[in-house]
Amino acid sequence: MKLIFLGTSAGRPTVARNVTAIALIFPEHQHRFWLFDAGEGTQHQLLRAKMKLNKLERIFITHLHGDHLYGLPGLLSSRTYFEGAGKLHVYGPPGLRAYLECVMLQSGAHLNYELEITEIEAGPIATGDEDFAVEADELVHRIRSFGYRIVERQRSGPLQLDLLAQRGIRPGPLYGRLKRGEDVVLENGETLRASEVVGPPAPGRIVAILGDTSPCEAAVRLAKDADLLVHEATFGTGMEEKAADYGHSTILQAAQAASLAKAKRLAVTHISARYDEQALAQQISEVRDVFPNIEAAFDFLELILPPH
């Protein structure tokens, strides 16, 4: 499981940074991926990252500002040309359906796959995915903006191969049943309980990806104990008043949210064009005493989330 940042600029693209889009990739599931926001030019970024739209299964839009949304219609249209592109689920705030229906109607776009649009509210999102649960909560911004919490479901523990060998049980179908937590009856009539030969279950990974937001309780709730928090940091430390005026956060406020949530790792994004890389690095170093495991995202940065 890994994240790729496809755009990390705030408001408008720069030479070095495109506007917001993040891909969450599942290599263990044929490299299928989910997309969080789709600013203008996102499909170009996907091409550069060598990612195919027929592997895209779900899109989550945080809010309807253009730097998070204007790349979506073109991306949906281009997906038509990818062989094997199945049903696509798109989630986002109220108003998303009207926006997409208007663009598609007025442009005469035709999709050769099923598109399902779900307008969300705060709370669990019924994605139907067996491996991950998704929850949304409303943040504080100039328009309605949401954050998403993605929780991998608990995975079964490892088989204790040495114990199975001692019992004379060779690799085969019984291994799979035991791994799934099923008790099995052996050839001698003895019942072997899965709990005897399977280790404790492993907790799933947690990722929190937030839309534009001022500091708020919802951001901390979504990021609670997260393996990775992705938080906007449009402004540098010391510009908290201006950040509040525009419904954004500073790098310091993002670090404080990660600390309050007891997140393990923080990546800040949505960086204002006023900061060059040297200034950004300085800002990051100044907040490490608040949250040490922080880094500034840049376009095409890949963050690996190993299993627990």
Tab-separated table of C-alpha atoms in Angstrom:
chain	number	residue	atom	x	y	z
A	1	MET	CA	0.000	0.000	0.000
A	2	LYS	CA	1.463	3.364	-0.982
A	3	LEU	CA	0.570	6.978	-1.708
A	4	ILE	CA	1.764	8.983	-4.684
A	5	PHE	CA	1.326	12.742	-4.621
A	6	LEU	CA	0.308	13.825	-8.123
A	7	GLY	CA	-0.111	17.499	-7.247
A	8	THR	CA	0.971	19.469	-4.190
A	9	SER	CA	0.441	23.150	-5.023
A	10	ALA	CA	-2.141	25.432	-3.441
A	11	GLY	CA	-4.670	27.237	-5.608
A	12	ARG	CA	-2.827	27.210	-8.922
A	13	PRO	CA	-0.133	25.128	-10.595
A	14	THR	CA	3.505	26.173	-10.662
A	15	VAL	CA	6.393	24.972	-12.810
A	16	ALA	CA	7.386	22.520	-10.072
A	17	ARG	CA	4.004	21.608	-8.588
A	18	ASN	CA	0.644	20.722	-10.086
A	19	VAL	CA	-2.625	21.265	-8.206
A	20	THR	CA	-4.032	18.724	-5.789
A	21	ALA	CA	-4.378	15.020	-6.489
A	22	ILE	CA	-3.264	11.989	-4.482
A	23	ALA	CA	-3.314	8.323	-5.509
A	24	LEU	CA	-3.636	5.529	-2.952
A	25	ILE	CA	-2.308	2.367	-4.594
A	26	PHE	CA	-2.820	-1.262	-3.576
A	27	PRO	CA	0.021	-3.266	-5.188
A	28	GLU	CA	-1.216	-6.449	-3.524
A	29	HIS	CA	-4.498	-6.085	-5.451
A	30	GLN	CA	-3.207	-5.863	-9.037
A	31	HIS	CA	-2.143	-2.243	-8.499
A	32	ARG	CA	-5.711	-0.982	-8.344
A	33	PHE	CA	-5.872	2.516	-6.956
A	34	TRP	CA	-8.102	5.214	-5.522
A	35	LEU	CA	-7.778	8.904	-6.293
A	36	PHE	CA	-8.280	11.745	-3.829
A	37	ASP	CA	-9.096	14.996	-5.646
A	38	ALA	CA	-8.389	15.699	-9.295
A	39	GLY	CA	-7.132	19.191	-9.965
A	40	GLU	CA	-6.520	20.384	-13.509
A	41	GLY	CA	-3.877	18.293	-15.261
A	42	THR	CA	-4.269	15.224	-13.043
A	43	GLN	CA	-4.510	12.842	-15.987
A	44	HIS	CA	-1.184	14.164	-17.291
A	45	GLN	CA	0.343	13.455	-13.879
A	46	LEU	CA	-1.063	9.928	-13.973
A	47	LEU	CA	0.604	9.377	-17.335
A	48	ARG	CA	3.936	10.555	-15.959
A	49	ALA	CA	3.523	8.199	-13.010
A	50	LYS	CA	2.764	5.345	-15.462
A	51	MET	CA	-0.624	4.685	-13.893
A	52	LYS	CA	-3.495	3.385	-16.021
A	53	LEU	CA	-7.036	4.624	-15.664
A	54	ASN	CA	-8.475	1.127	-16.011
A	55	LYS	CA	-6.929	0.399	-12.594
A	56	LEU	CA	-8.778	3.339	-11.039
A	57	GLU	CA	-11.727	2.136	-8.944
A	58	ARG	CA	-12.804	5.034	-6.731
A	59	ILE	CA	-12.429	8.810	-6.645
A	60	PHE	CA	-12.961	10.852	-3.488
A	61	ILE	CA	-13.374	14.615	-3.906
A	62	THR	CA	-12.791	16.698	-0.781
A	63	HIS	CA	-14.487	19.901	-1.969
A	64	LEU	CA	-15.580	21.701	-5.100
A	65	HIS	CA	-12.881	24.335	-5.465
A	66	GLY	CA	-11.345	24.203	-8.927
A	67	ASP	CA	-7.819	23.269	-7.863
A	68	HIS	CA	-9.270	20.028	-6.491
A	69	LEU	CA	-11.881	19.361	-9.161
A	70	TYR	CA	-11.280	20.814	-12.629
A	71	GLY	CA	-9.297	17.802	-13.833
A	72	LEU	CA	-12.120	15.377	-13.111
A	73	PRO	CA	-14.285	15.714	-16.267
A	74	GLY	CA	-11.335	15.195	-18.604
A	75	LEU	CA	-10.087	12.238	-16.600
A	76	LEU	CA	-13.521	10.583	-16.684
A	77	SER	CA	-13.728	11.083	-20.433
A	78	SER	CA	-10.237	9.716	-21.085
A	79	ARG	CA	-10.963	6.590	-19.050
A	80	THR	CA	-13.355	5.537	-21.819
A	81	TYR	CA	-10.353	4.764	-24.032
A	82	PHE	CA	-8.798	2.278	-21.603
A	83	GLU	CA	-9.705	-1.332	-22.288
A	84	GLY	CA	-11.154	-3.123	-19.285
A	85	ALA	CA	-12.236	0.023	-17.452
A	86	GLY	CA	-15.083	-1.193	-15.255
A	87	LYS	CA	-17.529	0.594	-13.015
A	88	LEU	CA	-16.162	3.744	-11.380
A	89	HIS	CA	-17.391	5.148	-8.059
A	90	VAL	CA	-17.057	8.877	-7.391
A	91	TYR	CA	-17.731	10.369	-3.949
A	92	GLY	CA	-17.844	14.003	-2.939
A	93	PRO	CA	-19.816	16.876	-1.408
A	94	PRO	CA	-23.349	17.843	-2.413
A	95	GLY	CA	-23.226	19.650	-5.751
A	96	LEU	CA	-20.767	17.195	-7.324
A	97	ARG	CA	-23.497	15.402	-9.268
A	98	ALA	CA	-24.912	18.616	-10.748
A	99	TYR	CA	-21.415	19.757	-11.730
A	100	LEU	CA	-20.527	16.528	-13.521
A	101	GLU	CA	-23.911	16.114	-15.197
A	102	CYS	CA	-23.739	19.679	-16.528
A	103	VAL	CA	-20.209	19.278	-17.909
A	104	MET	CA	-20.961	15.920	-19.508
A	105	LEU	CA	-24.218	17.148	-21.042
A	106	GLN	CA	-22.867	20.403	-22.436
A	107	SER	CA	-19.687	18.805	-23.796
A	108	GLY	CA	-21.481	15.829	-25.327
A	109	ALA	CA	-19.208	13.400	-23.488
A	110	HIS	CA	-20.009	9.701	-23.689
A	111	LEU	CA	-18.706	7.153	-21.194
A	112	ASN	CA	-18.576	3.485	-22.100
A	113	TYR	CA	-18.468	2.395	-18.463
A	114	GLU	CA	-20.847	2.791	-15.529
A	115	LEU	CA	-20.267	5.886	-13.410
A	116	GLU	CA	-21.798	5.992	-9.940
A	117	ILE	CA	-21.804	9.367	-8.159
A	118	THR	CA	-22.418	9.483	-4.402
A	119	GLU	CA	-22.846	12.796	-2.605
A	120	ILE	CA	-21.627	12.343	0.943
A	121	GLU	CA	-22.280	13.671	4.417
A	122	ALA	CA	-20.249	13.161	7.581
A	123	GLY	CA	-20.081	9.532	8.674
A	124	PRO	CA	-19.246	6.107	7.243
A	125	ILE	CA	-19.303	5.788	3.452
A	126	ALA	CA	-20.864	2.626	2.069
A	127	THR	CA	-18.240	1.730	-0.535
A	128	GLY	CA	-18.897	-1.995	-0.519
A	129	ASP	CA	-15.151	-2.632	-0.367
A	130	GLU	CA	-14.255	-5.774	1.594
A	131	ASP	CA	-10.750	-4.692	2.530
A	132	PHE	CA	-11.168	-1.066	3.620
A	133	ALA	CA	-13.690	1.030	5.516
A	134	VAL	CA	-13.969	4.739	4.686
A	135	GLU	CA	-15.307	7.497	6.908
A	136	ALA	CA	-15.800	11.176	6.076
A	137	ASP	CA	-16.075	14.207	8.304
A	138	GLU	CA	-16.698	17.859	7.529
A	139	LEU	CA	-13.813	20.265	7.997
A	140	VAL	CA	-13.734	24.063	8.291
A	141	HIS	CA	-13.212	25.905	5.001
A	142	ARG	CA	-14.835	28.628	2.889
A	143	ILE	CA	-17.075	26.046	1.246
A	144	ARG	CA	-18.033	22.568	2.434
A	145	SER	CA	-14.852	20.518	2.619
A	146	PHE	CA	-14.396	16.937	3.782
A	147	GLY	CA	-11.598	14.755	5.031
A	148	TYR	CA	-11.411	10.992	4.616
A	149	ARG	CA	-10.234	8.278	6.993
A	150	ILE	CA	-9.339	4.982	5.297
A	151	VAL	CA	-9.044	1.989	7.620
A	152	GLU	CA	-7.775	-1.376	6.479
A	153	ARG	CA	-9.766	-4.184	7.998
A	154	GLN	CA	-8.006	-6.406	10.533
A	155	ARG	CA	-6.026	-9.148	8.841
A	156	SER	CA	-5.680	-12.726	10.090
A	157	GLY	CA	-2.468	-13.650	11.816
A	158	PRO	CA	0.325	-15.800	10.356
A	159	LEU	CA	0.144	-19.572	10.261
A	160	GLN	CA	2.454	-21.227	12.795
A	161	LEU	CA	4.152	-23.483	10.258
A	162	ASP	CA	6.324	-25.240	12.829
A	163	LEU	CA	3.258	-26.319	14.813
A	164	LEU	CA	1.538	-27.574	11.681
A	165	ALA	CA	4.626	-29.563	10.731
A	166	GLN	CA	4.717	-31.130	14.209
A	167	ARG	CA	1.116	-32.259	13.681
A	168	GLY	CA	2.087	-33.783	10.337
A	169	ILE	CA	-0.128	-31.429	8.365
A	170	ARG	CA	1.326	-30.731	4.939
A	171	PRO	CA	0.688	-27.577	2.868
A	172	GLY	CA	-2.633	-27.716	1.074
A	173	PRO	CA	-6.278	-26.612	1.271
A	174	LEU	CA	-6.351	-26.984	5.059
A	175	TYR	CA	-3.820	-24.175	5.349
A	176	GLY	CA	-6.192	-21.779	3.647
A	177	ARG	CA	-9.131	-22.764	5.832
A	178	LEU	CA	-7.114	-22.397	9.019
A	179	LYS	CA	-5.785	-19.045	7.843
A	180	ARG	CA	-9.400	-17.871	7.402
A	181	GLY	CA	-10.109	-18.824	11.011
A	182	GLU	CA	-11.968	-22.071	10.286
A	183	ASP	CA	-11.573	-25.099	12.548
A	184	VAL	CA	-10.879	-28.303	10.591
A	185	VAL	CA	-11.357	-32.019	11.188
A	186	LEU	CA	-8.227	-34.072	10.492
A	187	GLU	CA	-8.154	-37.538	8.933
A	188	ASN	CA	-7.847	-39.137	12.386
A	189	GLY	CA	-11.078	-37.439	13.465
A	190	GLU	CA	-9.345	-34.880	15.665
A	191	THR	CA	-10.562	-31.275	15.462
A	192	LEU	CA	-7.812	-28.738	14.964
A	193	ARG	CA	-8.817	-25.270	16.063
A	194	ALA	CA	-7.534	-22.364	14.017
A	195	SER	CA	-6.679	-20.468	17.193
A	196	GLU	CA	-4.093	-23.149	18.034
A	197	VAL	CA	-2.004	-22.653	14.894
A	198	VAL	CA	-2.721	-19.089	13.760
A	199	GLY	CA	-0.987	-16.111	15.342
A	200	PRO	CA	-2.800	-13.055	16.666
A	201	PRO	CA	-4.524	-10.875	14.052
A	202	ALA	CA	-2.676	-7.884	12.651
A	203	PRO	CA	-4.370	-4.482	12.890
A	204	GLY	CA	-5.015	-2.750	9.593
A	205	ARG	CA	-3.288	0.404	8.381
A	206	ILE	CA	-4.970	3.808	8.726
A	207	VAL	CA	-4.593	6.743	6.352
A	208	ALA	CA	-6.233	10.163	6.811
A	209	ILE	CA	-6.412	12.472	3.788
A	210	LEU	CA	-7.865	15.894	4.491
A	211	GLY	CA	-9.242	18.551	2.202
A	212	ASP	CA	-8.602	22.257	2.724
A	213	THR	CA	-9.238	23.167	6.336
A	214	SER	CA	-8.594	25.493	9.227
A	215	PRO	CA	-7.692	23.734	12.514
A	216	CYS	CA	-10.711	21.809	13.794
A	217	GLU	CA	-11.710	18.830	15.925
A	218	ALA	CA	-12.843	16.855	12.876
A	219	ALA	CA	-9.315	16.858	11.461
A	220	VAL	CA	-7.953	15.377	14.682
A	221	ARG	CA	-10.726	12.755	14.842
A	222	LEU	CA	-10.061	11.600	11.309
A	223	ALA	CA	-6.322	11.356	11.974
A	224	LYS	CA	-6.535	9.523	15.319
A	225	ASP	CA	-3.716	6.928	15.505
A	226	ALA	CA	-3.238	7.136	11.739
A	227	ASP	CA	-0.188	5.547	10.160
A	228	LEU	CA	-0.148	8.539	7.834
A	229	LEU	CA	-1.889	11.902	7.967
A	230	VAL	CA	-1.978	14.066	4.836
A	231	HIS	CA	-2.746	17.624	5.925
A	232	GLU	CA	-2.782	20.864	3.971
A	233	ALA	CA	-0.248	23.522	4.975
A	234	THR	CA	-0.890	26.433	2.670
A	235	PHE	CA	0.819	29.006	4.867
A	236	GLY	CA	4.008	29.140	6.893
A	237	THR	CA	4.199	29.473	10.643
A	238	GLY	CA	3.341	32.982	11.770
A	239	MET	CA	0.603	33.466	9.173
A	240	GLU	CA	-2.157	31.903	11.268
A	241	GLU	CA	-4.428	34.951	10.972
A	242	LYS	CA	-4.269	35.015	7.192
A	243	ALA	CA	-4.711	31.248	7.072
A	244	ALA	CA	-7.911	31.584	9.107
A	245	ASP	CA	-9.211	34.283	6.771
A	246	TYR	CA	-8.938	31.887	3.826
A	247	GLY	CA	-9.968	28.692	5.608
A	248	HIS	CA	-6.505	27.143	5.544
A	249	SER	CA	-3.789	25.958	7.944
A	250	THR	CA	-0.149	26.713	8.585
A	251	ILE	CA	2.629	24.144	8.770
A	252	LEU	CA	2.679	24.561	12.552
A	253	GLN	CA	-1.066	23.934	12.796
A	254	ALA	CA	-0.737	20.773	10.687
A	255	ALA	CA	2.010	19.535	13.034
A	256	GLN	CA	-0.171	20.314	16.054
A	257	ALA	CA	-3.076	18.339	14.560
A	258	ALA	CA	-0.825	15.322	13.957
A	259	SER	CA	0.467	15.521	17.531
A	260	LEU	CA	-3.024	15.762	19.027
A	261	ALA	CA	-4.182	12.815	16.921
A	262	LYS	CA	-1.137	10.732	17.877
A	263	ALA	CA	-0.540	10.030	14.201
A	264	LYS	CA	2.658	8.180	13.339
A	265	ARG	CA	3.593	10.186	10.263
A	266	LEU	CA	2.636	13.517	8.687
A	267	ALA	CA	2.953	14.700	5.100
A	268	VAL	CA	2.007	18.320	4.431
A	269	THR	CA	0.804	19.407	1.012
A	270	HIS	CA	-1.149	22.209	-0.727
A	271	ILE	CA	1.916	24.446	-0.512
A	272	SER	CA	1.632	28.120	-1.443
A	273	ALA	CA	3.696	29.292	-4.413
A	274	ARG	CA	5.227	31.957	-2.140
A	275	TYR	CA	7.563	29.306	-0.643
A	276	ASP	CA	10.544	27.963	-2.555
A	277	GLU	CA	12.095	24.644	-1.537
A	278	GLN	CA	14.661	26.240	0.758
A	279	ALA	CA	12.049	28.271	2.632
A	280	LEU	CA	9.793	25.221	2.886
A	281	ALA	CA	12.600	23.081	4.313
A	282	GLN	CA	13.275	25.756	6.913
A	283	GLN	CA	9.596	25.846	7.903
A	284	ILE	CA	9.557	22.061	8.289
A	285	SER	CA	12.665	22.031	10.478
A	286	GLU	CA	11.156	24.646	12.787
A	287	VAL	CA	8.126	22.483	13.710
A	288	ARG	CA	9.892	19.166	14.296
A	289	ASP	CA	9.806	19.814	18.031
A	290	VAL	CA	5.989	19.747	17.755
A	291	PHE	CA	5.833	16.672	15.504
A	292	PRO	CA	9.156	15.080	14.551
A	293	ASN	CA	8.005	12.714	11.774
A	294	ILE	CA	6.915	15.407	9.321
A	295	GLU	CA	7.849	15.887	5.693
A	296	ALA	CA	6.775	18.206	2.905
A	297	ALA	CA	5.212	16.435	-0.050
A	298	PHE	CA	6.290	17.175	-3.602
A	299	ASP	CA	4.932	15.989	-6.932
A	300	PHE	CA	5.526	12.249	-7.464
A	301	LEU	CA	6.672	11.645	-3.894
A	302	GLU	CA	5.889	8.010	-3.001
A	303	LEU	CA	5.197	7.022	0.595
A	304	ILE	CA	5.150	3.304	1.420
A	305	LEU	CA	2.877	2.012	4.197
A	306	PRO	CA	4.149	-1.462	5.122
A	307	PRO	CA	1.754	-3.922	6.779
A	308	HIS	CA	1.759	-4.063	10.562
